[in-house]
Amino acid sequence: MTLAILFWMLVTWLLVDFTGTAHTYLGWMAKMQFVPALLALNVGALLFVVVLTLFMGRIYCSVICPLGVMQDAIAWLRRKKNKYSYSPARNTLRYTLLVLACAVLVLNVAWIAGIIFPYSTYGRIVSVSIAPLYKLANNGLAALAEHYGSYAFYEVDVWVKSIATLVVAMLTWLVIAVLAWKNGRTWCNTVCPVGTLLGLISKHSYYKVAIDADKCKNCRKCERNCKAACIDLKTHSIDLSRCVVCGDCLGQCAFDAMHFAPAVQTKEGSIPPTSGDVTPEGSSRRAALTSIALLAGTAIVKAQSQIEPKTTDGGFADIVKKEKTKRNKLITPPGSLSIRHLRTHCTACQLCVDACPNDVLRPSSSLDRFMQPEVSYERGYCRPECNRCSQVCPTSAIQPVTIEERTAIQVGHAVWTRELCIPVKDEKPCGLCARKCPAQAIQMVPLQAGVHQDGRRWRDADNREIPREKLLLIPVVNEEKCIGCGACENLCPSNPLSAIHVEGHEVHREI
């Protein structure tokens, strides 16, 4: 229980942390989750989970999976003992959902299955509920620290990035919470495809929880405290495909009838273990074995992530009341390779959205990529010195890129809209887009015909000098140099729509 709570708290911190600190030390926790490891083809993590399940049963579900631990926490809050009873497995529903989840992965629509995948589901719940509270608490500490002359904390914006994602996450949480409150692990053992798959594997686990029928007095304490509803005392059997090896039944048995130990193999098959592996010794052994297995798995799947310190390029005036640009092509984060690659691999866990320090990522509302991240530049731009999203993605939907690689990736190119540009519509000089372009991909050229440059001076068609305050220049974009970072779009003073915006590339390019 202690290990499960610790793991749960650390994964939650990983999901809400916006500084990059948590990912430096805990990024491996996301990468060892089953579905992210599967989509990323993380063989080490997959083998660890499978071997762990073959050895000890569904320990993954009771310790590593944050959604499973959350259900246990909700059930614990009810604080009513003897509230469960055995119920037969709904195998038709379980296996149907498993097959459908596999099918949508094969059909390259991972976000659909992501609605019920445990890690992505928990990520969305945390993103819309705990992350805003975490940021508000941080802002309070920042204000308090500033009052005492310290800048150990800095304020961050707290805003709703997607109403649709908020609604889906809250509805999912409500369903899971009601099921956990009433019946414990119903979601895990009926809906979750990962639980169903690991349940099939756990039937063949080396260590098993089993009942010694000779010692059992049928007091039913084990059955009434089994949140997986998998203990059938009529037959003195346990449905190992649903047992999450939580150990609650071991702690309730007062007659030495519950064991967690290797099953004895005979010619007739597997029979319940009869060793003295019972509570408290049995629970202690289970905890020790779990700890050892998790430490071994950590050593296998831990990936060191290098988070580069973010620099700034000077202070800018706040640009307010920007409207979202209607783009012909979606912009996806650097490292996502293409729109198709992102759609295929992303389960919409929201980790990259919450980790983005520039507020350019938000969940999509389009049905073909629902809740997956897309780039928009109303609140900031994708700074070339930042690669945070590529470092935190556990599924490789956004593949890791270095800062050097980031500055050479073209996610899109800037497009100028003449009628919105201030020198055209207001006849006032501007040029902010060219001055702030980090790729130096924008050049300013005269709006008026016949204007030419003579050294540092500008002259009209009659060779008369044009004062700087009357010189009107308009931007010309070099698409070969533009990386689509959105600095021009974000900083353009034209309101409510920017006079220059970025159109995404179907497939990313390199300069």
mmCIF file of N, CA and C in Angstrom, residues 443-507:
data_model
loop_
_atom_site.group_PDB
_atom_site.id
_atom_site.type_symbol
_atom_site.label_atom_id
_atom_site.label_comp_id
_atom_site.label_asym_id
_atom_site.label_seq_id
_atom_site.Cartn_x
_atom_site.Cartn_y
_atom_site.Cartn_z
ATOM 1 N N GLN A 443 12.131 39.353 -44.222
ATOM 2 C CA GLN A 443 12.803 40.552 -44.713
ATOM 3 C C GLN A 443 11.757 41.617 -45.001
ATOM 4 N N MET A 444 12.059 42.866 -44.658
ATOM 5 C CA MET A 444 11.131 43.965 -44.896
ATOM 6 C C MET A 444 11.477 44.647 -46.211
ATOM 7 N N VAL A 445 10.465 44.833 -47.038
ATOM 8 C CA VAL A 445 10.647 45.498 -48.344
ATOM 9 C C VAL A 445 9.669 46.667 -48.433
ATOM 10 N N PRO A 446 9.978 47.668 -49.255
ATOM 11 C CA PRO A 446 9.115 48.859 -49.340
ATOM 12 C C PRO A 446 7.723 48.526 -49.858
ATOM 13 N N LEU A 447 6.744 49.193 -49.264
ATOM 14 C CA LEU A 447 5.372 49.065 -49.743
ATOM 15 C C LEU A 447 5.164 49.909 -50.990
ATOM 16 N N GLN A 448 5.749 51.131 -50.977
ATOM 17 C CA GLN A 448 5.566 52.035 -52.105
ATOM 18 C C GLN A 448 6.436 51.617 -53.283
ATOM 19 N N ALA A 449 5.911 51.796 -54.486
ATOM 20 C CA ALA A 449 6.670 51.469 -55.696
ATOM 21 C C ALA A 449 7.780 52.494 -55.895
ATOM 22 N N GLY A 450 8.904 52.027 -56.395
ATOM 23 C CA GLY A 450 10.010 52.918 -56.717
ATOM 24 C C GLY A 450 10.901 53.273 -55.562
ATOM 25 N N VAL A 451 10.577 52.856 -54.349
ATOM 26 C CA VAL A 451 11.409 53.165 -53.184
ATOM 27 C C VAL A 451 12.644 52.278 -53.216
ATOM 28 N N HIS A 452 13.804 52.864 -52.984
ATOM 29 C CA HIS A 452 15.048 52.117 -52.975
ATOM 30 C C HIS A 452 15.922 52.594 -51.831
ATOM 31 N N GLN A 453 16.934 51.786 -51.510
ATOM 32 C CA GLN A 453 17.815 52.078 -50.389
ATOM 33 C C GLN A 453 19.146 52.593 -50.917
ATOM 34 N N ASP A 454 19.583 53.680 -50.294
ATOM 35 C CA ASP A 454 20.869 54.300 -50.642
ATOM 36 C C ASP A 454 21.714 54.324 -49.374
ATOM 37 N N GLY A 455 22.533 53.278 -49.205
ATOM 38 C CA GLY A 455 23.262 53.153 -47.943
ATOM 39 C C GLY A 455 22.274 52.851 -46.833
ATOM 40 N N ARG A 456 22.234 53.730 -45.830
ATOM 41 C CA ARG A 456 21.266 53.582 -44.744
ATOM 42 C C ARG A 456 20.033 54.457 -44.946
ATOM 43 N N ARG A 457 19.953 55.094 -46.061
ATOM 44 C CA ARG A 457 18.830 56.004 -46.324
ATOM 45 C C ARG A 457 17.909 55.390 -47.366
ATOM 46 N N TRP A 458 16.630 55.735 -47.224
ATOM 47 C CA TRP A 458 15.620 55.290 -48.184
ATOM 48 C C TRP A 458 15.174 56.489 -49.025
ATOM 49 N N ARG A 459 15.044 56.249 -50.330
ATOM 50 C CA ARG A 459 14.648 57.332 -51.233
ATOM 51 C C ARG A 459 13.480 56.875 -52.103
ATOM 52 N N ASP A 460 12.643 57.863 -52.499
ATOM 53 C CA ASP A 460 11.499 57.543 -53.340
ATOM 54 C C ASP A 460 11.892 57.520 -54.805
ATOM 55 N N ALA A 461 10.885 57.398 -55.668
ATOM 56 C CA ALA A 461 11.166 57.307 -57.102
ATOM 57 C C ALA A 461 11.833 58.554 -57.646
ATOM 58 N N ASP A 462 11.617 59.692 -56.983
ATOM 59 C CA ASP A 462 12.239 60.960 -57.410
ATOM 60 C C ASP A 462 13.550 61.211 -56.693
ATOM 61 N N ASN A 463 14.062 60.176 -56.029
ATOM 62 C CA ASN A 463 15.345 60.233 -55.319
ATOM 63 C C ASN A 463 15.322 61.161 -54.108
ATOM 64 N N ARG A 464 14.121 61.416 -53.590
ATOM 65 C CA ARG A 464 14.022 62.218 -52.371
ATOM 66 C C ARG A 464 14.056 61.299 -51.155
ATOM 67 N N GLU A 465 14.764 61.737 -50.105
ATOM 68 C CA GLU A 465 14.900 60.923 -48.892
ATOM 69 C C GLU A 465 13.558 60.816 -48.167
ATOM 70 N N ILE A 466 13.264 59.607 -47.712
ATOM 71 C CA ILE A 466 12.015 59.363 -46.978
ATOM 72 C C ILE A 466 12.341 59.263 -45.494
ATOM 73 N N PRO A 467 11.722 60.105 -44.652
ATOM 74 C CA PRO A 467 11.974 60.015 -43.200
ATOM 75 C C PRO A 467 11.571 58.639 -42.658
ATOM 76 N N ARG A 468 12.285 58.176 -41.638
ATOM 77 C CA ARG A 468 12.022 56.859 -41.064
ATOM 78 C C ARG A 468 10.572 56.704 -40.615
ATOM 79 N N GLU A 469 10.012 57.759 -40.013
ATOM 80 C CA GLU A 469 8.655 57.661 -39.498
ATOM 81 C C GLU A 469 7.610 57.570 -40.593
ATOM 82 N N LYS A 470 7.994 57.864 -41.838
ATOM 83 C CA LYS A 470 7.055 57.788 -42.949
ATOM 84 C C LYS A 470 7.347 56.607 -43.873
ATOM 85 N N LEU A 471 8.418 55.886 -43.582
ATOM 86 C CA LEU A 471 8.774 54.758 -44.417
ATOM 87 C C LEU A 471 7.874 53.563 -44.110
ATOM 88 N N LEU A 472 7.238 53.015 -45.123
ATOM 89 C CA LEU A 472 6.341 51.873 -44.942
ATOM 90 C C LEU A 472 6.965 50.637 -45.578
ATOM 91 N N LEU A 473 7.267 49.665 -44.722
ATOM 92 C CA LEU A 473 7.856 48.417 -45.176
ATOM 93 C C LEU A 473 6.919 47.266 -44.852
ATOM 94 N N ILE A 474 6.875 46.280 -45.704
ATOM 95 C CA ILE A 474 6.033 45.104 -45.493
ATOM 96 C C ILE A 474 6.912 43.852 -45.480
ATOM 97 N N PRO A 475 6.460 42.775 -44.808
ATOM 98 C CA PRO A 475 7.301 41.593 -44.674
ATOM 99 C C PRO A 475 7.233 40.664 -45.883
ATOM 100 N N VAL A 476 8.362 40.050 -46.173
ATOM 101 C CA VAL A 476 8.439 38.981 -47.172
ATOM 102 C C VAL A 476 9.084 37.778 -46.471
ATOM 103 N N VAL A 477 8.431 36.625 -46.543
ATOM 104 C CA VAL A 477 8.872 35.436 -45.803
ATOM 105 C C VAL A 477 9.728 34.548 -46.702
ATOM 106 N N ASN A 478 10.885 34.161 -46.192
ATOM 107 C CA ASN A 478 11.729 33.169 -46.852
ATOM 108 C C ASN A 478 11.335 31.806 -46.302
ATOM 109 N N GLU A 479 10.538 31.062 -47.055
ATOM 110 C CA GLU A 479 10.008 29.789 -46.567
ATOM 111 C C GLU A 479 11.093 28.748 -46.352
ATOM 112 N N GLU A 480 12.239 28.907 -47.005
ATOM 113 C CA GLU A 480 13.325 27.957 -46.823
ATOM 114 C C GLU A 480 13.973 28.100 -45.442
ATOM 115 N N LYS A 481 13.888 29.285 -44.864
ATOM 116 C CA LYS A 481 14.505 29.527 -43.559
ATOM 117 C C LYS A 481 13.502 29.471 -42.415
ATOM 118 N N CYS A 482 12.223 29.697 -42.715
ATOM 119 C CA CYS A 482 11.196 29.755 -41.665
ATOM 120 C C CYS A 482 11.003 28.376 -41.038
ATOM 121 N N ILE A 483 10.962 28.310 -39.696
ATOM 122 C CA ILE A 483 10.750 27.035 -38.995
ATOM 123 C C ILE A 483 9.342 26.927 -38.421
ATOM 124 N N GLY A 484 8.512 27.955 -38.619
ATOM 125 C CA GLY A 484 7.128 27.891 -38.146
ATOM 126 C C GLY A 484 6.979 28.044 -36.651
ATOM 127 N N CYS A 485 7.899 28.752 -35.990
ATOM 128 C CA CYS A 485 7.856 28.873 -34.528
ATOM 129 C C CYS A 485 6.718 29.747 -34.045
ATOM 130 N N GLY A 486 6.186 30.627 -34.913
ATOM 131 C CA GLY A 486 5.040 31.450 -34.548
ATOM 132 C C GLY A 486 5.367 32.734 -33.827
ATOM 133 N N ALA A 487 6.654 33.110 -33.727
ATOM 134 C CA ALA A 487 7.004 34.364 -33.058
ATOM 135 C C ALA A 487 6.363 35.550 -33.775
ATOM 136 N N CYS A 488 6.388 35.521 -35.092
ATOM 137 C CA CYS A 488 5.794 36.613 -35.861
ATOM 138 C C CYS A 488 4.294 36.699 -35.624
ATOM 139 N N GLU A 489 3.624 35.557 -35.630
ATOM 140 C CA GLU A 489 2.174 35.542 -35.423
ATOM 141 C C GLU A 489 1.807 36.009 -34.022
ATOM 142 N N ASN A 490 2.520 35.520 -33.027
ATOM 143 C CA ASN A 490 2.204 35.860 -31.649
ATOM 144 C C ASN A 490 2.457 37.331 -31.328
ATOM 145 N N LEU A 491 3.536 37.887 -31.881
ATOM 146 C CA LEU A 491 3.940 39.245 -31.528
ATOM 147 C C LEU A 491 3.393 40.302 -32.466
ATOM 148 N N CYS A 492 2.724 39.890 -33.526
ATOM 149 C CA CYS A 492 2.156 40.861 -34.467
ATOM 150 C C CYS A 492 1.131 41.741 -33.740
ATOM 151 N N PRO A 493 1.272 43.071 -33.798
ATOM 152 C CA PRO A 493 0.353 43.965 -33.079
ATOM 153 C C PRO A 493 -1.019 44.106 -33.715
ATOM 154 N N SER A 494 -1.236 43.487 -34.867
ATOM 155 C CA SER A 494 -2.546 43.557 -35.505
ATOM 156 C C SER A 494 -3.551 42.742 -34.700
ATOM 157 N N ASN A 495 -4.661 43.353 -34.353
ATOM 158 C CA ASN A 495 -5.709 42.689 -33.577
ATOM 159 C C ASN A 495 -7.048 42.803 -34.296
ATOM 160 N N PRO A 496 -7.958 41.824 -34.116
ATOM 161 C CA PRO A 496 -7.821 40.619 -33.293
ATOM 162 C C PRO A 496 -7.072 39.481 -33.994
ATOM 163 N N LEU A 497 -6.886 39.615 -35.330
ATOM 164 C CA LEU A 497 -6.164 38.594 -36.073
ATOM 165 C C LEU A 497 -4.794 39.119 -36.461
ATOM 166 N N SER A 498 -3.806 38.251 -36.368
ATOM 167 C CA SER A 498 -2.462 38.629 -36.769
ATOM 168 C C SER A 498 -2.378 38.759 -38.287
ATOM 169 N N ALA A 499 -1.552 39.710 -38.730
ATOM 170 C CA ALA A 499 -1.380 39.909 -40.169
ATOM 171 C C ALA A 499 -0.461 38.860 -40.776
ATOM 172 N N ILE A 500 0.216 38.112 -39.917
ATOM 173 C CA ILE A 500 1.079 37.039 -40.390
ATOM 174 C C ILE A 500 0.817 35.822 -39.513
ATOM 175 N N HIS A 501 0.613 34.675 -40.117
ATOM 176 C CA HIS A 501 0.301 33.475 -39.360
ATOM 177 C C HIS A 501 1.045 32.288 -39.951
ATOM 178 N N VAL A 502 1.040 31.190 -39.228
ATOM 179 C CA VAL A 502 1.784 30.003 -39.641
ATOM 180 C C VAL A 502 0.825 28.938 -40.153
ATOM 181 N N GLU A 503 1.150 28.384 -41.306
ATOM 182 C CA GLU A 503 0.454 27.222 -41.837
ATOM 183 C C GLU A 503 1.332 25.999 -41.614
ATOM 184 N N GLY A 504 0.746 24.921 -41.087
ATOM 185 C CA GLY A 504 1.510 23.738 -40.763
ATOM 186 C C GLY A 504 1.909 22.921 -41.976
ATOM 187 N N HIS A 505 2.877 22.051 -41.784
ATOM 188 C CA HIS A 505 3.303 21.104 -42.814
ATOM 189 C C HIS A 505 2.746 19.719 -42.491
ATOM 190 N N GLU A 506 2.217 19.065 -43.478
ATOM 191 C CA GLU A 506 1.697 17.705 -43.301
ATOM 192 C C GLU A 506 2.799 16.785 -42.781
ATOM 193 N N VAL A 507 3.990 16.941 -43.348
ATOM 194 C CA VAL A 507 5.170 16.202 -42.900
ATOM 195 C C VAL A 507 6.255 17.235 -42.585
#
